């Protein structure tokens, strides 16, 4: 996990929004929140998720046995809570059936000189994201599109904190296996380019 036990990360972005508050979105948000000087926001679908994250003071990551690796400060809200251009990097971490809505949110939140990173399975989301970014471009060029993969394991965090798989706590994520994040730049008509 980036910036997790034994890992490290540096970013050129200072304002990061994660669209999608499932296991992967929370793991990514928690990981990036450990980078000094970076402010992380998670965009949740439901107000109950927002309320729980704000009550806890951020997202808590636990190992497979339920042992806490700590709470890292993130802000949370539903899409309408965030201003246009409020993020330098927007990470899209939703299931493919939610891509259209997430793409519109990402395009609105991303600063014109920023980037949108998709951590989604498959390829059908690429066209949806590109179209939303082109439609919302507020300056020449607009945000760039990055595509990524993640092999780190994540699962919903247990409400009781013992990792037993009971009720789920929207402010917790369970880290289930070390992996890598690989990111590349999506070129204009040139296909996938390593970034």
Short mmCIF file of C-alpha atoms in Angstrom, two decimals:
data_model
loop_
_atom_site.label_atom_id
_atom_site.label_comp_id
_atom_site.label_asym_id
_atom_site.label_seq_id
_atom_site.Cartn_x
_atom_site.Cartn_y
_atom_site.Cartn_z
CA UNK A 1 0.00 0.00 0.00
CA UNK A 2 1.39 3.43 -0.83
CA UNK A 3 2.60 5.13 2.32
CA UNK A 4 1.46 2.15 4.38
CA UNK A 5 3.72 0.00 6.51
CA UNK A 6 7.01 -0.32 4.64
CA UNK A 7 5.85 1.85 1.73
CA UNK A 8 6.40 5.42 0.66
CA UNK A 9 4.82 7.91 -1.70
CA UNK A 10 5.37 11.38 -3.04
CA UNK A 11 2.83 13.39 -5.00
CA UNK A 12 2.90 16.60 -7.01
CA UNK A 13 -0.77 17.14 -6.16
CA UNK A 14 -1.91 18.91 -2.99
CA UNK A 15 -5.71 18.60 -3.27
CA UNK A 16 -6.97 15.08 -3.98
CA UNK A 17 -10.59 13.96 -4.30
CA UNK A 18 -11.54 10.28 -4.40
CA UNK A 19 -14.86 9.61 -6.12
CA UNK A 20 -16.17 6.35 -4.72
CA UNK A 21 -16.28 5.41 -1.08
CA UNK A 22 -16.10 1.63 -1.39
CA UNK A 23 -13.18 -0.46 -0.19
CA UNK A 24 -10.73 0.60 -2.93
CA UNK A 25 -11.71 4.28 -2.69
CA UNK A 26 -11.24 4.29 1.07
CA UNK A 27 -7.89 2.46 0.85
CA UNK A 28 -6.63 4.93 -1.74
CA UNK A 29 -7.93 7.90 0.27
CA UNK A 30 -6.37 6.59 3.49
CA UNK A 31 -3.05 5.92 1.74
CA UNK A 32 -2.81 9.34 0.11
CA UNK A 33 -3.88 11.06 3.34
CA UNK A 34 -0.58 9.89 4.84
CA UNK A 35 1.40 12.10 2.46
CA UNK A 36 2.50 15.31 4.18
CA UNK A 37 0.85 18.42 2.78
CA UNK A 38 -1.87 16.61 0.81
CA UNK A 39 -5.52 17.23 1.65
CA UNK A 40 -7.83 14.35 0.74
CA UNK A 41 -11.59 14.41 0.26
CA UNK A 42 -13.80 11.43 -0.45
CA UNK A 43 -16.97 11.83 -2.45
CA UNK A 44 -19.61 9.50 -1.02
CA UNK A 45 -22.90 8.36 -2.46
CA UNK A 46 -24.85 8.51 0.80
CA UNK A 47 -24.97 11.05 3.61
CA UNK A 48 -24.65 8.27 6.23
CA UNK A 49 -21.17 7.49 4.83
CA UNK A 50 -20.22 11.16 5.06
CA UNK A 51 -21.53 11.46 8.62
CA UNK A 52 -19.64 8.38 9.84
CA UNK A 53 -16.33 9.49 8.26
CA UNK A 54 -16.68 13.00 9.69
CA UNK A 55 -17.61 11.62 13.13
CA UNK A 56 -14.51 9.39 13.17
CA UNK A 57 -12.33 12.26 11.94
CA UNK A 58 -11.28 10.42 8.79
CA UNK A 59 -10.82 6.89 7.51
CA UNK A 60 -9.41 4.09 9.65
CA UNK A 61 -7.47 1.27 8.03
CA UNK A 62 -7.23 -2.12 9.75
CA UNK A 63 -5.36 -5.29 8.88
CA UNK A 64 -7.06 -8.62 8.13
CA UNK A 65 -7.14 -9.39 11.87
CA UNK A 66 -8.90 -6.12 12.70
CA UNK A 67 -5.83 -4.39 14.17
CA UNK A 68 -5.93 -0.67 13.45
CA UNK A 69 -3.19 1.02 11.41
CA UNK A 70 -4.67 4.34 12.46
CA UNK A 71 -7.15 6.97 11.40
CA UNK A 72 -6.00 9.45 8.74
CA UNK A 73 -7.75 12.76 8.33
CA UNK A 74 -9.90 13.14 5.23
CA UNK A 75 -12.90 15.31 4.54
CA UNK A 76 -16.04 13.74 3.15
CA UNK A 77 -19.16 14.88 1.37
CA UNK A 78 -21.66 14.08 -1.31
CA UNK A 79 -20.89 15.45 -4.78
CA UNK A 80 -22.88 18.66 -4.31
CA UNK A 81 -20.75 19.56 -1.25
CA UNK A 82 -17.65 20.20 -3.39
CA UNK A 83 -16.80 23.24 -5.54
CA UNK A 84 -15.79 23.12 -9.20
CA UNK A 85 -12.04 22.88 -9.70
CA UNK A 86 -11.45 22.00 -6.05
CA UNK A 87 -9.02 19.12 -6.72
CA UNK A 88 -5.67 18.83 -8.47
CA UNK A 89 -6.13 15.06 -8.75
CA UNK A 90 -9.45 13.22 -8.86
CA UNK A 91 -9.29 9.45 -8.39
CA UNK A 92 -12.26 7.53 -9.80
CA UNK A 93 -12.78 4.30 -7.85
CA UNK A 94 -16.31 3.16 -8.68
CA UNK A 95 -17.85 0.09 -10.29
CA UNK A 96 -18.33 0.34 -14.06
CA UNK A 97 -22.10 0.85 -13.80
CA UNK A 98 -21.43 4.10 -11.88
CA UNK A 99 -18.89 5.48 -14.37
CA UNK A 100 -21.16 8.05 -16.07
CA UNK A 101 -22.09 9.80 -12.83
CA UNK A 102 -18.54 9.54 -11.46
CA UNK A 103 -17.12 10.94 -14.71
CA UNK A 104 -19.37 14.00 -14.49
CA UNK A 105 -18.37 14.55 -10.85
CA UNK A 106 -14.66 14.09 -11.64
CA UNK A 107 -14.82 16.51 -14.58
CA UNK A 108 -16.46 19.16 -12.39
CA UNK A 109 -14.12 18.75 -9.41
CA UNK A 110 -10.84 18.59 -11.34
CA UNK A 111 -8.85 21.80 -11.79
CA UNK A 112 -8.15 22.62 -15.47
CA UNK A 113 -4.44 21.85 -15.05
CA UNK A 114 -5.14 18.73 -12.96
CA UNK A 115 -5.57 15.05 -13.66
CA UNK A 116 -8.25 12.39 -13.37
CA UNK A 117 -7.02 8.91 -12.46
CA UNK A 118 -9.31 5.95 -13.11
CA UNK A 119 -8.70 2.85 -11.00
CA UNK A 120 -11.45 0.80 -12.65
CA UNK A 121 -11.60 -2.62 -14.23
CA UNK A 122 -12.00 -3.00 -17.98
CA UNK A 123 -11.75 -0.42 -20.74
CA UNK A 124 -15.33 0.75 -21.42
CA UNK A 125 -14.98 3.55 -18.87
CA UNK A 126 -12.20 5.27 -20.85
CA UNK A 127 -14.54 6.72 -23.48
CA UNK A 128 -17.03 7.88 -20.86
CA UNK A 129 -14.30 9.66 -18.87
CA UNK A 130 -12.72 11.26 -21.95
CA UNK A 131 -16.08 12.56 -23.13
CA UNK A 132 -16.92 14.06 -19.71
CA UNK A 133 -13.49 15.72 -19.45
CA UNK A 134 -13.74 17.17 -22.97
CA UNK A 135 -17.25 18.46 -22.30
CA UNK A 136 -16.22 20.24 -19.12
CA UNK A 137 -12.83 21.59 -20.26
CA UNK A 138 -12.60 25.13 -18.90
CA UNK A 139 -9.27 25.85 -20.56
CA UNK A 140 -7.19 24.72 -23.50
CA UNK A 141 -6.35 21.08 -23.00
CA UNK A 142 -8.16 20.62 -19.69
CA UNK A 143 -7.36 17.86 -17.20
CA UNK A 144 -5.33 14.87 -18.36
CA UNK A 145 -6.64 11.33 -18.02
CA UNK A 146 -4.57 8.73 -16.21
CA UNK A 147 -5.39 5.04 -16.12
CA UNK A 148 -4.24 2.76 -13.36
CA UNK A 149 -4.41 -0.66 -11.85
CA UNK A 150 -4.25 -1.68 -8.23
CA UNK A 151 -3.31 -5.10 -6.90
CA UNK A 152 -3.59 -4.21 -3.20
CA UNK A 153 -6.38 -6.07 -1.42
CA UNK A 154 -9.14 -4.13 0.33
CA UNK A 155 -12.41 -5.13 1.98
CA UNK A 156 -15.07 -3.28 3.95
CA UNK A 157 -14.05 -2.51 7.53
CA UNK A 158 -16.04 -4.23 10.25
CA UNK A 159 -18.19 -2.05 12.50
CA UNK A 160 -17.10 -4.04 15.55
CA UNK A 161 -13.42 -3.72 14.64
CA UNK A 162 -12.60 -7.39 15.01
CA UNK A 163 -12.47 -8.21 11.29
CA UNK A 164 -15.14 -10.88 11.73
CA UNK A 165 -17.15 -9.74 8.73
CA UNK A 166 -20.20 -8.55 10.68
CA UNK A 167 -21.74 -5.14 10.12
CA UNK A 168 -19.77 -2.74 7.92
CA UNK A 169 -18.52 0.66 9.13
CA UNK A 170 -18.42 3.25 6.29
CA UNK A 171 -15.42 4.98 7.92
CA UNK A 172 -13.21 1.87 7.97
CA UNK A 173 -11.39 -0.21 5.38
CA UNK A 174 -9.64 -3.53 5.84
CA UNK A 175 -6.26 -3.91 4.14
CA UNK A 176 -6.07 -7.49 2.87
CA UNK A 177 -2.83 -7.68 0.93
CA UNK A 178 0.13 -5.63 -0.20
CA UNK A 179 0.06 -4.71 -3.84
CA UNK A 180 1.08 -2.10 -6.38
CA UNK A 181 -0.51 0.87 -8.00
CA UNK A 182 0.57 1.25 -11.63
CA UNK A 183 -0.42 4.45 -13.42
CA UNK A 184 -0.06 5.59 -17.01
CA UNK A 185 -1.10 8.57 -19.15
CA UNK A 186 -3.88 8.15 -21.71
CA UNK A 187 -2.62 9.86 -24.89
CA UNK A 188 -4.81 11.59 -27.47
CA UNK A 189 -5.51 8.90 -30.04
CA UNK A 190 -2.14 7.29 -29.40
CA UNK A 191 -3.40 4.61 -27.05
CA UNK A 192 -1.91 3.91 -23.68
CA UNK A 193 1.42 5.54 -22.93
CA UNK A 194 3.59 4.91 -19.89
CA UNK A 195 3.71 7.96 -17.64
#
